[in-house]
GROMACS .gro file of C-alpha atoms in nm:
model
  289
    1MET     CA    1 -10.363  10.518  14.411
    2SER     CA    2 -10.388  10.213  14.187
    3LYS     CA    3 -10.052  10.296  14.024
    4GLU     CA    4  -9.888  10.333  14.363
    5LYS     CA    5 -10.032   9.999  14.474
    6ASN     CA    6  -9.903   9.838  14.155
    7LEU     CA    7  -9.557   9.983  14.212
    8ILE     CA    8  -9.559   9.865  14.573
    9GLY     CA    9  -9.667   9.520  14.459
   10ILE     CA   10  -9.392   9.505  14.197
   11ARG     CA   11  -9.131   9.610  14.451
   12ALA     CA   12  -9.258   9.356  14.702
   13ARG     CA   13  -9.238   9.079  14.441
   14ARG     CA   14  -8.885   9.186  14.346
   15ILE     CA   15  -8.777   9.186  14.709
   16ALA     CA   16  -8.932   8.844  14.763
   17SER     CA   17  -8.766   8.713  14.446
   18ASN     CA   18  -8.428   8.855  14.542
   19THR     CA   19  -8.462   8.718  14.894
   20THR     CA   20  -8.539   8.372  14.758
   21ILE     CA   21  -8.236   8.389  14.528
   22TYR     CA   22  -8.010   8.498  14.813
   23ILE     CA   23  -8.135   8.215  15.033
   24ILE     CA   24  -8.077   7.958  14.761
   25LEU     CA   25  -7.728   8.092  14.689
   26SER     CA   26  -7.645   8.098  15.060
   27VAL     CA   27  -7.754   7.737  15.102
   28MET     CA   28  -7.550   7.635  14.797
   29ALA     CA   29  -7.246   7.821  14.932
   30ILE     CA   30  -7.278   7.645  15.268
   31ILE     CA   31  -7.306   7.306  15.098
   32TRP     CA   32  -7.000   7.387  14.889
   33LEU     CA   33  -6.798   7.506  15.188
   34LEU     CA   34  -6.886   7.219  15.423
   35PRO     CA   35  -6.640   6.964  15.273
   36ILE     CA   36  -6.364   7.226  15.279
   37ALA     CA   37  -6.433   7.312  15.642
   38TRP     CA   38  -6.446   6.943  15.731
   39LEU     CA   39  -6.112   6.883  15.557
   40ILE     CA   40  -5.944   7.167  15.747
   41ILE     CA   41  -6.091   7.053  16.078
   42SER     CA   42  -5.978   6.695  16.013
   43SER     CA   43  -5.627   6.817  15.933
   44LEU     CA   44  -5.614   6.975  16.279
   45ARG     CA   45  -5.765   6.678  16.462
   46LEU     CA   46  -5.551   6.538  16.744
   47GLU     CA   47  -5.696   6.187  16.753
   48PRO     CA   48  -5.606   5.950  16.464
   49GLY     CA   49  -5.835   5.744  16.243
   50ALA     CA   50  -6.056   5.817  15.946
   51TYR     CA   51  -6.393   5.758  16.111
   52THR     CA   52  -6.529   5.910  16.430
   53THR     CA   53  -6.871   5.906  16.590
   54TYR     CA   54  -6.857   6.282  16.648
   55ILE     CA   55  -6.812   6.583  16.423
   56MET     CA   56  -6.588   6.825  16.611
   57PRO     CA   57  -6.249   6.694  16.724
   58LYS     CA   58  -6.178   6.639  17.091
   59GLY     CA   59  -5.838   6.802  17.049
   60TYR     CA   60  -5.651   7.016  16.798
   61THR     CA   61  -5.288   7.011  16.686
   62LEU     CA   62  -5.055   7.136  16.413
   63ASN     CA   63  -4.843   6.823  16.431
   64ASN     CA   64  -5.021   6.677  16.131
   65TYR     CA   65  -4.864   6.952  15.921
   66THR     CA   66  -4.519   6.947  16.078
   67ARG     CA   67  -4.493   6.566  16.060
   68LEU     CA   68  -4.549   6.580  15.684
   69PHE     CA   69  -4.212   6.754  15.655
   70THR     CA   70  -4.025   6.584  15.940
   71GLU     CA   71  -4.128   6.217  15.922
   72THR     CA   72  -4.041   6.145  15.560
   73ASP     CA   73  -3.902   5.792  15.574
   74LEU     CA   74  -4.224   5.630  15.456
   75PHE     CA   75  -4.394   5.924  15.286
   76PRO     CA   76  -4.146   6.186  15.150
   77PHE     CA   77  -4.405   6.460  15.117
   78PRO     CA   78  -4.155   6.746  15.058
   79ARG     CA   79  -4.005   6.552  14.766
   80TRP     CA   80  -4.350   6.484  14.620
   81TYR     CA   81  -4.447   6.847  14.662
   82GLY     CA   82  -4.133   6.961  14.484
   83ASN     CA   83  -4.190   6.710  14.203
   84THR     CA   84  -4.543   6.837  14.153
   85LEU     CA   85  -4.434   7.201  14.156
   86LEU     CA   86  -4.157   7.135  13.903
   87VAL     CA   87  -4.383   6.941  13.666
   88ALA     CA   88  -4.665   7.195  13.700
   89VAL     CA   89  -4.439   7.495  13.629
   90LEU     CA   90  -4.266   7.338  13.327
   91SER     CA   91  -4.592   7.204  13.185
   92CYS     CA   92  -4.754   7.543  13.241
   93ILE     CA   93  -4.482   7.724  13.044
   94VAL     CA   94  -4.479   7.480  12.750
   95THR     CA   95  -4.857   7.444  12.736
   96THR     CA   96  -4.922   7.817  12.754
   97PHE     CA   97  -4.694   7.903  12.464
   98LEU     CA   98  -4.807   7.611  12.248
   99THR     CA   99  -5.174   7.690  12.305
  100LEU     CA  100  -5.136   8.063  12.237
  101MET     CA  101  -4.924   8.013  11.924
  102VAL     CA  102  -5.168   7.764  11.774
  103ALA     CA  103  -5.465   7.985  11.866
  104TYR     CA  104  -5.301   8.289  11.706
  105THR     CA  105  -5.225   8.088  11.391
  106TYR     CA  106  -5.586   7.977  11.356
  107SER     CA  107  -5.713   8.327  11.434
  108ARG     CA  108  -5.494   8.528  11.200
  109LEU     CA  109  -5.360   8.307  10.921
  110ARG     CA  110  -5.565   8.171  10.633
  111PHE     CA  111  -5.433   7.857  10.466
  112LYS     CA  112  -5.583   7.566  10.276
  113ALA     CA  113  -5.617   7.306  10.553
  114ARG     CA  114  -5.704   7.556  10.827
  115THR     CA  115  -6.072   7.464  10.872
  116LYS     CA  116  -6.005   7.091  10.859
  117LEU     CA  117  -5.726   7.118  11.113
  118MET     CA  118  -5.941   7.328  11.344
  119ASN     CA  119  -6.228   7.081  11.329
  120MET     CA  120  -5.998   6.784  11.377
  121SER     CA  121  -5.830   6.949  11.675
  122LEU     CA  122  -6.166   7.036  11.827
  123VAL     CA  123  -6.297   6.679  11.790
  124LEU     CA  124  -5.979   6.522  11.927
  125GLY     CA  125  -5.983   6.762  12.220
  126MET     CA  126  -6.327   6.636  12.322
  127PHE     CA  127  -6.194   6.286  12.396
  128PRO     CA  128  -6.071   6.238  12.754
  129GLY     CA  129  -5.696   6.199  12.778
  130PHE     CA  130  -5.704   5.874  12.973
  131MET     CA  131  -5.840   5.695  12.663
  132SER     CA  132  -5.488   5.707  12.523
  133MET     CA  133  -5.321   5.631  12.856
  134ILE     CA  134  -5.198   5.278  12.775
  135ALA     CA  135  -5.069   5.377  12.431
  136ILE     CA  136  -4.884   5.674  12.580
  137TYR     CA  137  -4.730   5.456  12.849
  138HIS     CA  138  -4.594   5.204  12.597
  139PHE     CA  139  -4.463   5.485  12.378
  140LEU     CA  140  -4.278   5.637  12.673
  141LYS     CA  141  -4.148   5.294  12.767
  142ALA     CA  142  -4.014   5.242  12.414
  143ILE     CA  143  -3.807   5.561  12.435
  144GLY     CA  144  -3.699   5.499  12.794
  145LEU     CA  145  -3.887   5.782  12.964
  146THR     CA  146  -4.120   5.595  13.196
  147GLN     CA  147  -4.107   5.674  13.568
  148SER     CA  148  -3.951   6.013  13.505
  149LEU     CA  149  -4.070   6.367  13.565
  150ALA     CA  150  -3.982   6.453  13.203
  151ALA     CA  151  -4.244   6.200  13.092
  152LEU     CA  152  -4.510   6.382  13.292
  153VAL     CA  153  -4.416   6.717  13.139
  154ILE     CA  154  -4.438   6.566  12.790
  155VAL     CA  155  -4.775   6.406  12.864
  156TYR     CA  156  -4.931   6.719  13.012
  157SER     CA  157  -4.794   6.944  12.736
  158GLY     CA  158  -4.842   6.711  12.441
  159GLY     CA  159  -5.208   6.785  12.379
  160ALA     CA  160  -5.188   7.158  12.447
  161ALA     CA  161  -5.265   7.257  12.088
  162LEU     CA  162  -5.602   7.079  12.105
  163ASN     CA  163  -5.732   7.334  12.357
  164TYR     CA  164  -5.690   7.634  12.129
  165TYR     CA  165  -6.054   7.742  12.099
  166VAL     CA  166  -6.083   7.971  12.404
  167ALA     CA  167  -5.762   8.157  12.318
  168LYS     CA  168  -5.862   8.175  11.951
  169GLY     CA  169  -6.193   8.333  12.046
  170PHE     CA  170  -6.003   8.594  12.245
  171PHE     CA  171  -5.759   8.670  11.963
  172ASP     CA  172  -6.051   8.707  11.723
  173THR     CA  173  -6.169   9.008  11.925
  174ILE     CA  174  -5.835   9.191  11.881
  175PRO     CA  175  -5.852   9.425  11.580
  176ARG     CA  176  -5.649   9.313  11.282
  177SER     CA  177  -5.548   9.674  11.234
  178LEU     CA  178  -5.288   9.623  11.509
  179ASP     CA  179  -5.123   9.348  11.306
  180GLU     CA  180  -5.141   9.547  10.984
  181ALA     CA  181  -4.998   9.863  11.138
  182ALA     CA  182  -4.708   9.671  11.292
  183MET     CA  183  -4.632   9.490  10.967
  184LEU     CA  184  -4.636   9.820  10.778
  185ASP     CA  185  -4.369   9.938  11.022
  186GLY     CA  186  -4.157   9.638  10.926
  187ALA     CA  187  -4.254   9.385  11.192
  188THR     CA  188  -4.265   9.018  11.098
  189ARG     CA  189  -4.559   8.792  11.178
  190ASN     CA  190  -4.350   8.641  11.457
  191GLY     CA  191  -4.267   8.985  11.593
  192VAL     CA  192  -4.634   9.088  11.582
  193PHE     CA  193  -4.728   8.788  11.797
  194TRP     CA  194  -4.459   8.836  12.061
  195LYS     CA  195  -4.440   9.217  12.077
  196ILE     CA  196  -4.793   9.331  11.990
  197ILE     CA  197  -5.050   9.058  12.049
  198LEU     CA  198  -4.923   8.896  12.370
  199PRO     CA  199  -4.871   9.224  12.562
  200THR     CA  200  -5.233   9.320  12.484
  201SER     CA  201  -5.366   8.972  12.571
  202ARG     CA  202  -5.281   8.943  12.940
  203PRO     CA  203  -5.622   8.799  13.039
  204ILE     CA  204  -5.604   8.503  12.799
  205VAL     CA  205  -5.236   8.442  12.880
  206ILE     CA  206  -5.320   8.422  13.250
  207TYR     CA  207  -5.629   8.208  13.187
  208THR     CA  208  -5.427   7.963  12.977
  209ALA     CA  209  -5.145   7.954  13.232
  210ILE     CA  210  -5.381   7.885  13.523
  211THR     CA  211  -5.556   7.597  13.348
  212ALA     CA  212  -5.220   7.457  13.236
  213PHE     CA  213  -5.084   7.478  13.592
  214ILE     CA  214  -5.384   7.320  13.763
  215ALA     CA  215  -5.403   7.012  13.538
  216PRO     CA  216  -5.072   6.849  13.644
  217TRP     CA  217  -5.108   6.978  14.000
  218VAL     CA  218  -5.422   6.773  14.065
  219ASP     CA  219  -5.382   6.484  13.818
  220PHE     CA  220  -5.376   6.134  13.959
  221ILE     CA  221  -5.438   5.896  13.667
  222PHE     CA  222  -5.144   5.968  13.439
  223ALA     CA  223  -4.900   6.019  13.726
  224SER     CA  224  -4.990   5.684  13.883
  225VAL     CA  225  -4.965   5.495  13.553
  226ILE     CA  226  -4.637   5.649  13.441
  227MET     CA  227  -4.458   5.641  13.777
  228LYS     CA  228  -4.563   5.289  13.879
  229ASP     CA  229  -4.344   5.207  14.182
  230ASN     CA  230  -4.091   5.490  14.149
  231TYR     CA  231  -4.170   5.622  14.495
  232GLN     CA  232  -3.935   5.919  14.487
  233ASN     CA  233  -4.086   6.059  14.167
  234TYR     CA  234  -4.446   6.052  14.284
  235THR     CA  235  -4.655   6.366  14.267
  236VAL     CA  236  -4.860   6.475  14.567
  237ALA     CA  237  -5.181   6.331  14.423
  238VAL     CA  238  -5.033   5.981  14.399
  239GLY     CA  239  -4.838   6.010  14.722
  240LEU     CA  240  -5.134   6.127  14.929
  241TYR     CA  241  -5.340   5.839  14.797
  242LYS     CA  242  -5.084   5.599  14.946
  243MET     CA  243  -5.157   5.749  15.287
  244ILE     CA  244  -5.517   5.633  15.282
  245GLU     CA  245  -5.458   5.275  15.171
  246ARG     CA  246  -5.596   5.015  15.408
  247GLU     CA  247  -5.275   4.957  15.603
  248ASN     CA  248  -5.201   5.329  15.646
  249ILE     CA  249  -5.533   5.504  15.677
  250PHE     CA  250  -5.570   5.487  16.055
  251ASN     CA  251  -5.233   5.642  16.136
  252TYR     CA  252  -5.202   5.877  15.840
  253TYR     CA  253  -5.553   5.998  15.765
  254THR     CA  254  -5.520   6.330  15.946
  255ARG     CA  255  -5.184   6.384  15.778
  256PHE     CA  256  -5.352   6.311  15.446
  257CYS     CA  257  -5.601   6.590  15.521
  258ALA     CA  258  -5.317   6.825  15.611
  259GLY     CA  259  -5.144   6.740  15.283
  260ALA     CA  260  -5.464   6.802  15.091
  261VAL     CA  261  -5.492   7.147  15.249
  262LEU     CA  262  -5.132   7.227  15.155
  263VAL     CA  263  -5.199   7.116  14.798
  264ALA     CA  264  -5.501   7.346  14.774
  265ILE     CA  265  -5.329   7.656  14.912
  266PRO     CA  266  -5.117   7.751  14.605
  267ILE     CA  267  -5.409   7.708  14.366
  268THR     CA  268  -5.639   7.911  14.592
  269ILE     CA  269  -5.392   8.197  14.631
  270LEU     CA  270  -5.314   8.197  14.259
  271PHE     CA  271  -5.679   8.204  14.158
  272ILE     CA  272  -5.781   8.473  14.409
  273SER     CA  273  -5.493   8.701  14.314
  274ILE     CA  274  -5.563   8.695  13.939
  275GLN     CA  275  -5.930   8.602  13.915
  276LYS     CA  276  -6.008   8.929  13.731
  277TYR     CA  277  -5.786   8.829  13.440
  278TYR     CA  278  -5.925   8.475  13.450
  279VAL     CA  279  -6.281   8.602  13.399
  280GLU     CA  280  -6.171   8.840  13.124
  281GLY     CA  281  -5.993   8.558  12.949
  282VAL     CA  282  -6.302   8.339  12.950
  283THR     CA  283  -6.532   8.617  12.832
  284GLY     CA  284  -6.295   8.741  12.562
  285GLY     CA  285  -6.241   9.088  12.705
  286ALA     CA  286  -5.980   9.217  12.460
  287VAL     CA  287  -5.920   9.586  12.414
  288LYS     CA  288  -6.073   9.710  12.092
  289GLY     CA  289  -5.996  10.023  11.896
   0.00000   0.00000   0.00000
């Protein structure tokens, strides 16, 4: 009987512990979802203004979304959206390949300055990018690239090699026997990377591509500094901020919320559709054998 009572007590404590954990996680999820729900509700609000004395809108409308694409004289949202998409896609492509090539080099090749270069890259990658913002701006100005979308692609892709460590950790888990077997069959080191390693490294490729795509999509600091007053070349982050300046916030706040929802949709869909590969890329889930 005593053993049965002990087992019942252990089960009761486990149930209580699990219940407590579920309650805490549920509360955290609600807290996390509240701002998102509020943003969506505000984007559908009929009445203008940023501040109301009530929570739920008195009326709902989709005009806040349609007016983003129809009333573009003051705020050309479609142009900003296209600019952001173009910069994000190009930066994603360049950053992904640079990061993966550098990571593969550090993972597979052994050369004299390898350790020093790895350590230097790791240390430099720890510094926030905006510390070099003014220097980068003057450099771009000297070569005549300020206020251009090409400048943003260069800025977002320029430091790609400094973020090699996650991809390197993934490549380290891939057996070297794959490289050796391919090279015995006559493959070059370049061919091994493109034809053997990358096809077996889908998780880290997707992880790197997602992080490279998100960075320019949501960045505000570099885009605002580089573009200055070139209104047509703004990204959505800079453009939406203009909607909530003092002289615009009352009339454009609900449209700002609608724009924020539209900005979040591509990232959300992208992440949900390939989250499995994203997790595998972080955890280094390469196929061994």
